[in-house]
Amino acid sequence: MVTTPIRTCFISAPAGSDLATLKQALDARNIEVVGLAISMDGTNWAAEIARLLSKVDLVVGILDRDRRSDWTLFELGQAWANNRRILLLAPKGTAEHIPSGLKGITTVRASASNREAIEFALDQLLAAPDRSHEFKGRVMSSSRTLGRRADEILVEARAAITNGEGRRLEVLVEQALREAGVEALASEPGNDRGVDLAVWSDALQPSIGNPLLIEIKTRIVNPDAARRSAAQLFKHLAAAGTRWGLLLYGQGPTTGVLQHAVPQSVLVLSVEELLSGMRLRTFAEVVNDLRNRQVHGMGSSGSD
């Protein structure tokens, strides 16, 4: 997984936007904000903005509910054309203003004053694989089945579950995903974000979106425990602006019982079912099948 450092950022926002929280979050991560002091006279400021949009590592766009965002959308289009990484802050009620060509970018359904959402999204971007220079339209995923390797990892996973070794179980799931060709980012040990893994898969983009956030529990004792874990995961889905999460567990009631206790956008699967499914299917096929059963009451190895 290639991670390119983000050192510079251009902010595109309607006039009068409060950028204090966003700039503090960027400064705390040693990301320099450029372009805010561009003079509106003397030089060709439009050309200067275009130059910056082709050079910076990250472009943050801010939409507002007053529909004063036309110039922001124009600048985001320029950034997209230049293969820049983009983070869009779009509060509820602004989704209809996002052009279809930009709907695949990382979008946070929050205002520029929502510190938790902004910090979570920035941390995801800083650690995520950089695809800005990949050829658009190219199939980048190399997902594959695990075959007999799934059984070997499953033996170790069962031991970790029996011994209550939560961190070991997380490492084994991450290892399985990486060996299956899935880009996976693990949270740092002791960094309690309520999410253990964030994974990227081109095959999941049409139906699930990226990243898919994963929480892993060694044991879920009952539906109430599943509900609490799902609520924590759901909060981070909202902060990350992603649509679906996956709750994996070692021991507990059946998947069907637990699935009925959580929001529809949180998928539930046992670690054993995941690894067994990845013997002959890719991770994306397993997750898409789970998602299709949740939404349509049907199984399928592809997206709808």
PDB file of C-alpha atoms in Angstrom, residues 13-301:
ATOM      1  CA  ALA A  13     -14.891  27.676   0.481  1.00  0.00           C
ATOM      2  CA  PRO A  14     -17.648  30.270   0.037  1.00  0.00           C
ATOM      3  CA  ALA A  15     -16.831  33.773   1.240  1.00  0.00           C
ATOM      4  CA  GLY A  16     -17.405  34.214   4.952  1.00  0.00           C
ATOM      5  CA  SER A  17     -16.895  30.536   5.865  1.00  0.00           C
ATOM      6  CA  ASP A  18     -15.512  29.897   9.355  1.00  0.00           C
ATOM      7  CA  LEU A  19     -12.296  27.974   8.705  1.00  0.00           C
ATOM      8  CA  ALA A  20     -10.782  28.156  12.191  1.00  0.00           C
ATOM      9  CA  THR A  21     -11.524  24.557  13.202  1.00  0.00           C
ATOM     10  CA  LEU A  22     -10.366  23.159   9.863  1.00  0.00           C
ATOM     11  CA  LYS A  23      -7.133  25.151   9.892  1.00  0.00           C
ATOM     12  CA  GLN A  24      -6.393  24.056  13.475  1.00  0.00           C
ATOM     13  CA  ALA A  25      -6.876  20.401  12.498  1.00  0.00           C
ATOM     14  CA  LEU A  26      -4.583  20.806   9.485  1.00  0.00           C
ATOM     15  CA  ASP A  27      -1.942  22.656  11.502  1.00  0.00           C
ATOM     16  CA  ALA A  28      -1.951  19.915  14.162  1.00  0.00           C
ATOM     17  CA  ARG A  29      -1.045  17.450  11.398  1.00  0.00           C
ATOM     18  CA  ASN A  30       1.714  19.672   9.966  1.00  0.00           C
ATOM     19  CA  ILE A  31      -0.260  20.379   6.791  1.00  0.00           C
ATOM     20  CA  GLU A  32       0.406  23.847   5.419  1.00  0.00           C
ATOM     21  CA  VAL A  33      -2.589  25.769   4.097  1.00  0.00           C
ATOM     22  CA  VAL A  34      -1.662  27.692   0.938  1.00  0.00           C
ATOM     23  CA  GLY A  35      -3.567  30.166  -1.178  1.00  0.00           C
ATOM     24  CA  LEU A  36      -5.624  31.964   1.464  1.00  0.00           C
ATOM     25  CA  ALA A  37      -3.629  35.157   0.980  1.00  0.00           C
ATOM     26  CA  ILE A  38      -3.919  35.342  -2.809  1.00  0.00           C
ATOM     27  CA  SER A  39      -4.375  38.984  -3.833  1.00  0.00           C
ATOM     28  CA  MET A  40      -7.514  39.789  -5.790  1.00  0.00           C
ATOM     29  CA  ASP A  41      -5.767  42.537  -7.754  1.00  0.00           C
ATOM     30  CA  GLY A  42      -2.487  43.048  -9.537  1.00  0.00           C
ATOM     31  CA  THR A  43      -1.884  39.410 -10.435  1.00  0.00           C
ATOM     32  CA  ASN A  44      -4.049  36.969 -12.323  1.00  0.00           C
ATOM     33  CA  TRP A  45      -5.539  35.314  -9.237  1.00  0.00           C
ATOM     34  CA  ALA A  46      -7.534  32.782 -11.273  1.00  0.00           C
ATOM     35  CA  ALA A  47      -4.340  31.543 -12.921  1.00  0.00           C
ATOM     36  CA  GLU A  48      -2.611  31.434  -9.533  1.00  0.00           C
ATOM     37  CA  ILE A  49      -5.418  29.327  -8.057  1.00  0.00           C
ATOM     38  CA  ALA A  50      -5.246  26.971 -11.021  1.00  0.00           C
ATOM     39  CA  ARG A  51      -1.490  26.627 -10.474  1.00  0.00           C
ATOM     40  CA  LEU A  52      -1.964  25.832  -6.782  1.00  0.00           C
ATOM     41  CA  LEU A  53      -4.681  23.296  -7.534  1.00  0.00           C
ATOM     42  CA  SER A  54      -2.238  21.421  -9.742  1.00  0.00           C
ATOM     43  CA  LYS A  55       0.519  21.358  -7.106  1.00  0.00           C
ATOM     44  CA  VAL A  56      -0.932  20.883  -3.616  1.00  0.00           C
ATOM     45  CA  ASP A  57      -1.249  17.469  -1.996  1.00  0.00           C
ATOM     46  CA  LEU A  58      -4.831  17.960  -0.786  1.00  0.00           C
ATOM     47  CA  VAL A  59      -7.801  20.128  -1.682  1.00  0.00           C
ATOM     48  CA  VAL A  60     -10.544  20.640   0.907  1.00  0.00           C
ATOM     49  CA  GLY A  61     -13.851  21.899  -0.455  1.00  0.00           C
ATOM     50  CA  ILE A  62     -16.660  23.288   1.685  1.00  0.00           C
ATOM     51  CA  LEU A  63     -20.286  23.438   0.593  1.00  0.00           C
ATOM     52  CA  ASP A  64     -22.969  25.410   2.396  1.00  0.00           C
ATOM     53  CA  ARG A  65     -26.741  25.245   2.555  1.00  0.00           C
ATOM     54  CA  ASP A  66     -27.163  28.675   0.954  1.00  0.00           C
ATOM     55  CA  ARG A  67     -26.060  27.450  -2.462  1.00  0.00           C
ATOM     56  CA  ARG A  68     -23.113  29.855  -2.558  1.00  0.00           C
ATOM     57  CA  SER A  69     -20.803  27.039  -3.605  1.00  0.00           C
ATOM     58  CA  ASP A  70     -20.612  27.300  -7.389  1.00  0.00           C
ATOM     59  CA  TRP A  71     -16.999  28.526  -7.367  1.00  0.00           C
ATOM     60  CA  THR A  72     -16.032  25.839  -4.860  1.00  0.00           C
ATOM     61  CA  LEU A  73     -17.460  23.146  -7.139  1.00  0.00           C
ATOM     62  CA  PHE A  74     -15.590  24.663 -10.075  1.00  0.00           C
ATOM     63  CA  GLU A  75     -12.300  24.539  -8.146  1.00  0.00           C
ATOM     64  CA  LEU A  76     -12.981  20.973  -7.038  1.00  0.00           C
ATOM     65  CA  GLY A  77     -13.477  20.089 -10.687  1.00  0.00           C
ATOM     66  CA  GLN A  78     -10.067  21.559 -11.449  1.00  0.00           C
ATOM     67  CA  ALA A  79      -8.535  19.600  -8.588  1.00  0.00           C
ATOM     68  CA  TRP A  80     -10.190  16.412  -9.846  1.00  0.00           C
ATOM     69  CA  ALA A  81      -8.810  17.014 -13.336  1.00  0.00           C
ATOM     70  CA  ASN A  82      -5.341  17.385 -11.800  1.00  0.00           C
ATOM     71  CA  ASN A  83      -5.665  14.109  -9.867  1.00  0.00           C
ATOM     72  CA  ARG A  84      -5.462  15.858  -6.490  1.00  0.00           C
ATOM     73  CA  ARG A  85      -6.680  14.180  -3.333  1.00  0.00           C
ATOM     74  CA  ILE A  86      -9.940  15.838  -2.334  1.00  0.00           C
ATOM     75  CA  LEU A  87     -11.896  16.088   0.910  1.00  0.00           C
ATOM     76  CA  LEU A  88     -15.373  17.586   0.640  1.00  0.00           C
ATOM     77  CA  LEU A  89     -17.236  18.923   3.678  1.00  0.00           C
ATOM     78  CA  ALA A  90     -20.910  18.825   2.753  1.00  0.00           C
ATOM     79  CA  PRO A  91     -23.487  19.297   5.552  1.00  0.00           C
ATOM     80  CA  LYS A  92     -26.854  17.608   5.325  1.00  0.00           C
ATOM     81  CA  GLY A  93     -29.029  19.244   2.720  1.00  0.00           C
ATOM     82  CA  THR A  94     -26.221  19.919   0.254  1.00  0.00           C
ATOM     83  CA  ALA A  95     -25.908  16.484  -1.370  1.00  0.00           C
ATOM     84  CA  GLU A  96     -28.083  17.462  -4.313  1.00  0.00           C
ATOM     85  CA  HIS A  97     -25.589  20.194  -5.224  1.00  0.00           C
ATOM     86  CA  ILE A  98     -22.690  17.765  -5.760  1.00  0.00           C
ATOM     87  CA  PRO A  99     -22.105  17.023  -9.473  1.00  0.00           C
ATOM     88  CA  SER A 100     -22.266  13.331 -10.322  1.00  0.00           C
ATOM     89  CA  GLY A 101     -18.633  13.354 -11.411  1.00  0.00           C
ATOM     90  CA  LEU A 102     -17.512  14.318  -7.906  1.00  0.00           C
ATOM     91  CA  LYS A 103     -19.678  11.909  -5.927  1.00  0.00           C
ATOM     92  CA  GLY A 104     -16.908   9.336  -5.702  1.00  0.00           C
ATOM     93  CA  ILE A 105     -14.581  11.593  -3.694  1.00  0.00           C
ATOM     94  CA  THR A 106     -14.222  11.447   0.084  1.00  0.00           C
ATOM     95  CA  THR A 107     -17.201  13.345   1.443  1.00  0.00           C
ATOM     96  CA  VAL A 108     -17.879  14.164   5.090  1.00  0.00           C
ATOM     97  CA  ARG A 109     -21.485  15.006   5.953  1.00  0.00           C
ATOM     98  CA  ALA A 110     -20.493  17.710   8.407  1.00  0.00           C
ATOM     99  CA  SER A 111     -19.845  21.428   8.606  1.00  0.00           C
ATOM    100  CA  ALA A 112     -16.424  23.053   8.772  1.00  0.00           C
ATOM    101  CA  SER A 113     -16.884  23.507  12.529  1.00  0.00           C
ATOM    102  CA  ASN A 114     -17.328  19.784  13.312  1.00  0.00           C
ATOM    103  CA  ARG A 115     -13.911  19.067  14.806  1.00  0.00           C
ATOM    104  CA  GLU A 116     -14.401  15.327  15.409  1.00  0.00           C
ATOM    105  CA  ALA A 117     -15.592  14.637  11.864  1.00  0.00           C
ATOM    106  CA  ILE A 118     -12.813  16.708  10.303  1.00  0.00           C
ATOM    107  CA  GLU A 119     -10.047  15.133  12.383  1.00  0.00           C
ATOM    108  CA  PHE A 120     -11.304  11.612  11.689  1.00  0.00           C
ATOM    109  CA  ALA A 121     -11.475  12.270   7.928  1.00  0.00           C
ATOM    110  CA  LEU A 122      -8.002  13.837   7.839  1.00  0.00           C
ATOM    111  CA  ASP A 123      -6.492  10.904   9.718  1.00  0.00           C
ATOM    112  CA  GLN A 124      -8.104   8.512   7.229  1.00  0.00           C
ATOM    113  CA  LEU A 125      -6.730  10.483   4.276  1.00  0.00           C
ATOM    114  CA  LEU A 126      -3.248  10.689   5.776  1.00  0.00           C
ATOM    115  CA  ALA A 127      -3.066   6.926   6.130  1.00  0.00           C
ATOM    116  CA  ALA A 128      -5.027   5.904   3.041  1.00  0.00           C
ATOM    117  CA  PRO A 129      -3.325   4.610  -0.122  1.00  0.00           C
ATOM    118  CA  ASP A 130      -2.714   7.429  -2.583  1.00  0.00           C
ATOM    119  CA  ARG A 131      -4.463   6.723  -5.862  1.00  0.00           C
ATOM    120  CA  SER A 132      -4.299  10.238  -7.231  1.00  0.00           C
ATOM    121  CA  HIS A 133      -1.808   9.304  -9.930  1.00  0.00           C
ATOM    122  CA  GLU A 134      -3.473   6.087 -11.021  1.00  0.00           C
ATOM    123  CA  PHE A 135      -4.983   5.983 -14.480  1.00  0.00           C
ATOM    124  CA  LYS A 136      -8.684   6.812 -14.204  1.00  0.00           C
ATOM    125  CA  GLY A 137     -10.885   3.860 -15.007  1.00  0.00           C
ATOM    126  CA  ARG A 138      -8.121   1.340 -14.503  1.00  0.00           C
ATOM    127  CA  VAL A 139      -9.028  -1.732 -12.449  1.00  0.00           C
ATOM    128  CA  MET A 140      -6.608  -1.369  -9.545  1.00  0.00           C
ATOM    129  CA  SER A 141      -7.820  -4.127  -7.263  1.00  0.00           C
ATOM    130  CA  SER A 142      -5.885  -7.372  -7.203  1.00  0.00           C
ATOM    131  CA  SER A 143      -8.278  -9.128  -4.822  1.00  0.00           C
ATOM    132  CA  ARG A 144      -8.033 -12.900  -4.822  1.00  0.00           C
ATOM    133  CA  THR A 145      -9.267 -15.895  -2.876  1.00  0.00           C
ATOM    134  CA  LEU A 146      -7.283 -17.307   0.036  1.00  0.00           C
ATOM    135  CA  GLY A 147      -7.723 -20.981  -0.801  1.00  0.00           C
ATOM    136  CA  ARG A 148      -6.185 -23.304   1.789  1.00  0.00           C
ATOM    137  CA  ARG A 149      -4.484 -20.330   3.426  1.00  0.00           C
ATOM    138  CA  ALA A 150      -7.895 -19.408   4.868  1.00  0.00           C
ATOM    139  CA  ASP A 151      -7.902 -22.613   6.939  1.00  0.00           C
ATOM    140  CA  GLU A 152      -4.436 -21.889   8.334  1.00  0.00           C
ATOM    141  CA  ILE A 153      -5.411 -18.378   9.421  1.00  0.00           C
ATOM    142  CA  LEU A 154      -8.697 -19.704  10.791  1.00  0.00           C
ATOM    143  CA  VAL A 155      -6.864 -22.097  13.143  1.00  0.00           C
ATOM    144  CA  GLU A 156      -4.910 -19.170  14.591  1.00  0.00           C
ATOM    145  CA  ALA A 157      -8.038 -17.008  14.761  1.00  0.00           C
ATOM    146  CA  ARG A 158      -9.932 -19.657  16.739  1.00  0.00           C
ATOM    147  CA  ALA A 159      -7.078 -19.810  19.261  1.00  0.00           C
ATOM    148  CA  ALA A 160      -7.076 -15.999  19.608  1.00  0.00           C
ATOM    149  CA  ILE A 161     -10.846 -16.022  20.136  1.00  0.00           C
ATOM    150  CA  THR A 162     -10.688 -18.777  22.752  1.00  0.00           C
ATOM    151  CA  ASN A 163      -7.937 -16.951  24.650  1.00  0.00           C
ATOM    152  CA  GLY A 164      -9.655 -13.568  24.381  1.00  0.00           C
ATOM    153  CA  GLU A 165      -6.727 -12.082  22.450  1.00  0.00           C
ATOM    154  CA  GLY A 166      -8.486  -9.195  20.753  1.00  0.00           C
ATOM    155  CA  ARG A 167      -5.411  -7.521  19.320  1.00  0.00           C
ATOM    156  CA  ARG A 168      -4.129 -10.816  17.930  1.00  0.00           C
ATOM    157  CA  LEU A 169      -7.475 -11.386  16.235  1.00  0.00           C
ATOM    158  CA  GLU A 170      -7.314  -7.939  14.636  1.00  0.00           C
ATOM    159  CA  VAL A 171      -3.817  -8.682  13.295  1.00  0.00           C
ATOM    160  CA  LEU A 172      -4.978 -12.000  11.818  1.00  0.00           C
ATOM    161  CA  VAL A 173      -7.958 -10.410  10.062  1.00  0.00           C
ATOM    162  CA  GLU A 174      -5.719  -7.676   8.682  1.00  0.00           C
ATOM    163  CA  GLN A 175      -3.235 -10.312   7.523  1.00  0.00           C
ATOM    164  CA  ALA A 176      -5.971 -12.274   5.747  1.00  0.00           C
ATOM    165  CA  LEU A 177      -7.178  -9.162   3.947  1.00  0.00           C
ATOM    166  CA  ARG A 178      -3.703  -8.168   2.841  1.00  0.00           C
ATOM    167  CA  GLU A 179      -2.936 -11.673   1.585  1.00  0.00           C
ATOM    168  CA  ALA A 180      -6.190 -11.500  -0.371  1.00  0.00           C
ATOM    169  CA  GLY A 181      -4.973  -8.320  -2.071  1.00  0.00           C
ATOM    170  CA  VAL A 182      -7.151  -5.888  -0.128  1.00  0.00           C
ATOM    171  CA  GLU A 183      -5.649  -2.576   0.976  1.00  0.00           C
ATOM    172  CA  ALA A 184      -6.147  -2.481   4.744  1.00  0.00           C
ATOM    173  CA  LEU A 185      -5.172   0.128   7.297  1.00  0.00           C
ATOM    174  CA  ALA A 186      -5.039  -0.926  10.948  1.00  0.00           C
ATOM    175  CA  SER A 187      -5.535   1.492  13.833  1.00  0.00           C
ATOM    176  CA  GLU A 188      -2.489   1.977  16.011  1.00  0.00           C
ATOM    177  CA  PRO A 189      -2.466  -0.153  19.186  1.00  0.00           C
ATOM    178  CA  GLY A 190      -4.142   1.770  21.990  1.00  0.00           C
ATOM    179  CA  ASN A 191      -5.738   4.245  19.578  1.00  0.00           C
ATOM    180  CA  ASP A 192      -9.373   3.687  20.539  1.00  0.00           C
ATOM    181  CA  ARG A 193     -11.307   5.152  17.626  1.00  0.00           C
ATOM    182  CA  GLY A 194     -14.111   2.614  17.724  1.00  0.00           C
ATOM    183  CA  VAL A 195     -12.836   1.204  14.432  1.00  0.00           C
ATOM    184  CA  ASP A 196     -10.079  -1.376  14.022  1.00  0.00           C
ATOM    185  CA  LEU A 197      -9.594  -1.470  10.250  1.00  0.00           C
ATOM    186  CA  ALA A 198     -10.330   0.670   7.238  1.00  0.00           C
ATOM    187  CA  VAL A 199     -10.155  -1.149   3.890  1.00  0.00           C
ATOM    188  CA  TRP A 200     -10.222  -0.008   0.288  1.00  0.00           C
ATOM    189  CA  SER A 201     -11.462  -2.131  -2.594  1.00  0.00           C
ATOM    190  CA  ASP A 202     -12.362  -1.027  -6.113  1.00  0.00           C
ATOM    191  CA  ALA A 203     -14.795  -3.935  -6.330  1.00  0.00           C
ATOM    192  CA  LEU A 204     -16.700  -2.529  -3.337  1.00  0.00           C
ATOM    193  CA  GLN A 205     -16.885   1.064  -4.572  1.00  0.00           C
ATOM    194  CA  PRO A 206     -20.187   0.805  -6.535  1.00  0.00           C
ATOM    195  CA  SER A 207     -22.149  -0.853  -3.737  1.00  0.00           C
ATOM    196  CA  ILE A 208     -20.321  -0.205  -0.457  1.00  0.00           C
ATOM    197  CA  GLY A 209     -18.036   2.767  -1.054  1.00  0.00           C
ATOM    198  CA  ASN A 210     -14.566   3.389   0.340  1.00  0.00           C
ATOM    199  CA  PRO A 211     -13.250   3.041   2.892  1.00  0.00           C
ATOM    200  CA  LEU A 212     -15.192   0.218   4.524  1.00  0.00           C
ATOM    201  CA  LEU A 213     -14.747   0.582   8.292  1.00  0.00           C
ATOM    202  CA  ILE A 214     -14.400  -2.622  10.301  1.00  0.00           C
ATOM    203  CA  GLU A 215     -14.796  -3.193  14.048  1.00  0.00           C
ATOM    204  CA  ILE A 216     -13.622  -6.551  15.441  1.00  0.00           C
ATOM    205  CA  LYS A 217     -14.810  -8.133  18.709  1.00  0.00           C
ATOM    206  CA  THR A 218     -13.579 -11.405  20.159  1.00  0.00           C
ATOM    207  CA  ARG A 219     -17.028 -11.982  21.677  1.00  0.00           C
ATOM    208  CA  ILE A 220     -20.493 -10.448  21.423  1.00  0.00           C
ATOM    209  CA  VAL A 221     -22.579 -11.900  24.208  1.00  0.00           C
ATOM    210  CA  ASN A 222     -26.046 -10.825  23.054  1.00  0.00           C
ATOM    211  CA  PRO A 223     -27.956  -8.490  20.689  1.00  0.00           C
ATOM    212  CA  ASP A 224     -27.648  -5.587  23.158  1.00  0.00           C
ATOM    213  CA  ALA A 225     -23.860  -5.844  23.031  1.00  0.00           C
ATOM    214  CA  ALA A 226     -24.028  -5.907  19.232  1.00  0.00           C
ATOM    215  CA  ARG A 227     -26.237  -2.823  19.316  1.00  0.00           C
ATOM    216  CA  ARG A 228     -23.713  -0.905  21.430  1.00  0.00           C
ATOM    217  CA  SER A 229     -20.784  -1.878  19.210  1.00  0.00           C
ATOM    218  CA  ALA A 230     -22.751  -0.979  16.092  1.00  0.00           C
ATOM    219  CA  ALA A 231     -23.712   2.414  17.535  1.00  0.00           C
ATOM    220  CA  GLN A 232     -20.041   3.263  18.045  1.00  0.00           C
ATOM    221  CA  LEU A 233     -19.184   2.095  14.538  1.00  0.00           C
ATOM    222  CA  PHE A 234     -22.141   3.990  13.064  1.00  0.00           C
ATOM    223  CA  LYS A 235     -20.878   7.219  14.640  1.00  0.00           C
ATOM    224  CA  HIS A 236     -17.585   6.831  12.834  1.00  0.00           C
ATOM    225  CA  LEU A 237     -19.319   6.003   9.557  1.00  0.00           C
ATOM    226  CA  ALA A 238     -21.059   9.357   9.781  1.00  0.00           C
ATOM    227  CA  ALA A 239     -17.808  11.127  10.616  1.00  0.00           C
ATOM    228  CA  ALA A 240     -15.946   9.480   7.736  1.00  0.00           C
ATOM    229  CA  GLY A 241     -18.776  10.130   5.277  1.00  0.00           C
ATOM    230  CA  THR A 242     -18.822   6.482   4.235  1.00  0.00           C
ATOM    231  CA  ARG A 243     -21.964   4.398   3.871  1.00  0.00           C
ATOM    232  CA  TRP A 244     -21.285   0.951   5.300  1.00  0.00           C
ATOM    233  CA  GLY A 245     -19.466  -0.666   8.198  1.00  0.00           C
ATOM    234  CA  LEU A 246     -18.635  -4.271   9.021  1.00  0.00           C
ATOM    235  CA  LEU A 247     -18.863  -5.691  12.548  1.00  0.00           C
ATOM    236  CA  LEU A 248     -16.817  -8.892  12.852  1.00  0.00           C
ATOM    237  CA  TYR A 249     -16.932 -11.102  15.927  1.00  0.00           C
ATOM    238  CA  GLY A 250     -15.451 -14.335  17.221  1.00  0.00           C
ATOM    239  CA  GLN A 251     -17.984 -15.883  19.614  1.00  0.00           C
ATOM    240  CA  GLY A 252     -21.639 -15.062  20.111  1.00  0.00           C
ATOM    241  CA  PRO A 253     -25.168 -15.615  18.786  1.00  0.00           C
ATOM    242  CA  THR A 254     -25.742 -16.386  15.124  1.00  0.00           C
ATOM    243  CA  THR A 255     -25.161 -13.705  12.520  1.00  0.00           C
ATOM    244  CA  GLY A 256     -28.884 -13.531  11.774  1.00  0.00           C
ATOM    245  CA  VAL A 257     -29.761 -12.785  15.399  1.00  0.00           C
ATOM    246  CA  LEU A 258     -27.152 -10.045  15.685  1.00  0.00           C
ATOM    247  CA  GLN A 259     -27.920  -8.476  12.300  1.00  0.00           C
ATOM    248  CA  HIS A 260     -31.482  -7.739  13.390  1.00  0.00           C
ATOM    249  CA  ALA A 261     -30.147  -5.744  16.349  1.00  0.00           C
ATOM    250  CA  VAL A 262     -28.032  -3.238  14.397  1.00  0.00           C
ATOM    251  CA  PRO A 263     -28.647  -0.475  11.820  1.00  0.00           C
ATOM    252  CA  GLN A 264     -28.998  -1.629   8.236  1.00  0.00           C
ATOM    253  CA  SER A 265     -25.749   0.056   7.205  1.00  0.00           C
ATOM    254  CA  VAL A 266     -23.750  -2.048   9.697  1.00  0.00           C
ATOM    255  CA  LEU A 267     -23.130  -5.543   8.375  1.00  0.00           C
ATOM    256  CA  VAL A 268     -22.485  -8.351  10.873  1.00  0.00           C
ATOM    257  CA  LEU A 269     -20.372 -11.430  10.184  1.00  0.00           C
ATOM    258  CA  SER A 270     -18.419 -13.897  12.299  1.00  0.00           C
ATOM    259  CA  VAL A 271     -14.683 -14.132  11.690  1.00  0.00           C
ATOM    260  CA  GLU A 272     -15.122 -17.821  10.931  1.00  0.00           C
ATOM    261  CA  GLU A 273     -17.744 -17.079   8.271  1.00  0.00           C
ATOM    262  CA  LEU A 274     -15.503 -14.415   6.748  1.00  0.00           C
ATOM    263  CA  LEU A 275     -12.424 -16.611   6.496  1.00  0.00           C
ATOM    264  CA  SER A 276     -14.413 -19.651   5.343  1.00  0.00           C
ATOM    265  CA  GLY A 277     -16.055 -17.554   2.656  1.00  0.00           C
ATOM    266  CA  MET A 278     -12.687 -16.265   1.457  1.00  0.00           C
ATOM    267  CA  ARG A 279     -11.489 -19.767   0.640  1.00  0.00           C
ATOM    268  CA  LEU A 280     -13.243 -19.650  -2.729  1.00  0.00           C
ATOM    269  CA  ARG A 281     -14.419 -16.041  -3.000  1.00  0.00           C
ATOM    270  CA  THR A 282     -12.761 -12.641  -2.782  1.00  0.00           C
ATOM    271  CA  PHE A 283     -13.338 -10.372   0.188  1.00  0.00           C
ATOM    272  CA  ALA A 284     -15.437  -8.068  -2.008  1.00  0.00           C
ATOM    273  CA  GLU A 285     -17.656 -10.964  -3.083  1.00  0.00           C
ATOM    274  CA  VAL A 286     -18.217 -12.013   0.524  1.00  0.00           C
ATOM    275  CA  VAL A 287     -19.102  -8.472   1.608  1.00  0.00           C
ATOM    276  CA  ASN A 288     -21.265  -7.737  -1.436  1.00  0.00           C
ATOM    277  CA  ASP A 289     -23.179 -10.960  -0.830  1.00  0.00           C
ATOM    278  CA  LEU A 290     -23.730  -9.916   2.786  1.00  0.00           C
ATOM    279  CA  ARG A 291     -24.842  -6.464   1.723  1.00  0.00           C
ATOM    280  CA  ASN A 292     -27.233  -7.821  -0.903  1.00  0.00           C
ATOM    281  CA  ARG A 293     -28.837 -10.168   1.606  1.00  0.00           C
ATOM    282  CA  GLN A 294     -29.238  -7.250   3.996  1.00  0.00           C
ATOM    283  CA  VAL A 295     -30.774  -4.892   1.430  1.00  0.00           C
ATOM    284  CA  HIS A 296     -32.629  -7.266  -0.891  1.00  0.00           C
ATOM    285  CA  GLY A 297     -32.922 -10.489   1.067  1.00  0.00           C
ATOM    286  CA  MET A 298     -30.872 -12.260  -1.567  1.00  0.00           C
ATOM    287  CA  GLY A 299     -27.341 -13.568  -2.053  1.00  0.00           C
ATOM    288  CA  SER A 300     -25.073 -12.589  -4.918  1.00  0.00           C
ATOM    289  CA  SER A 301     -21.387 -12.563  -5.606  1.00  0.00           C
TER     290      SER A 301
END
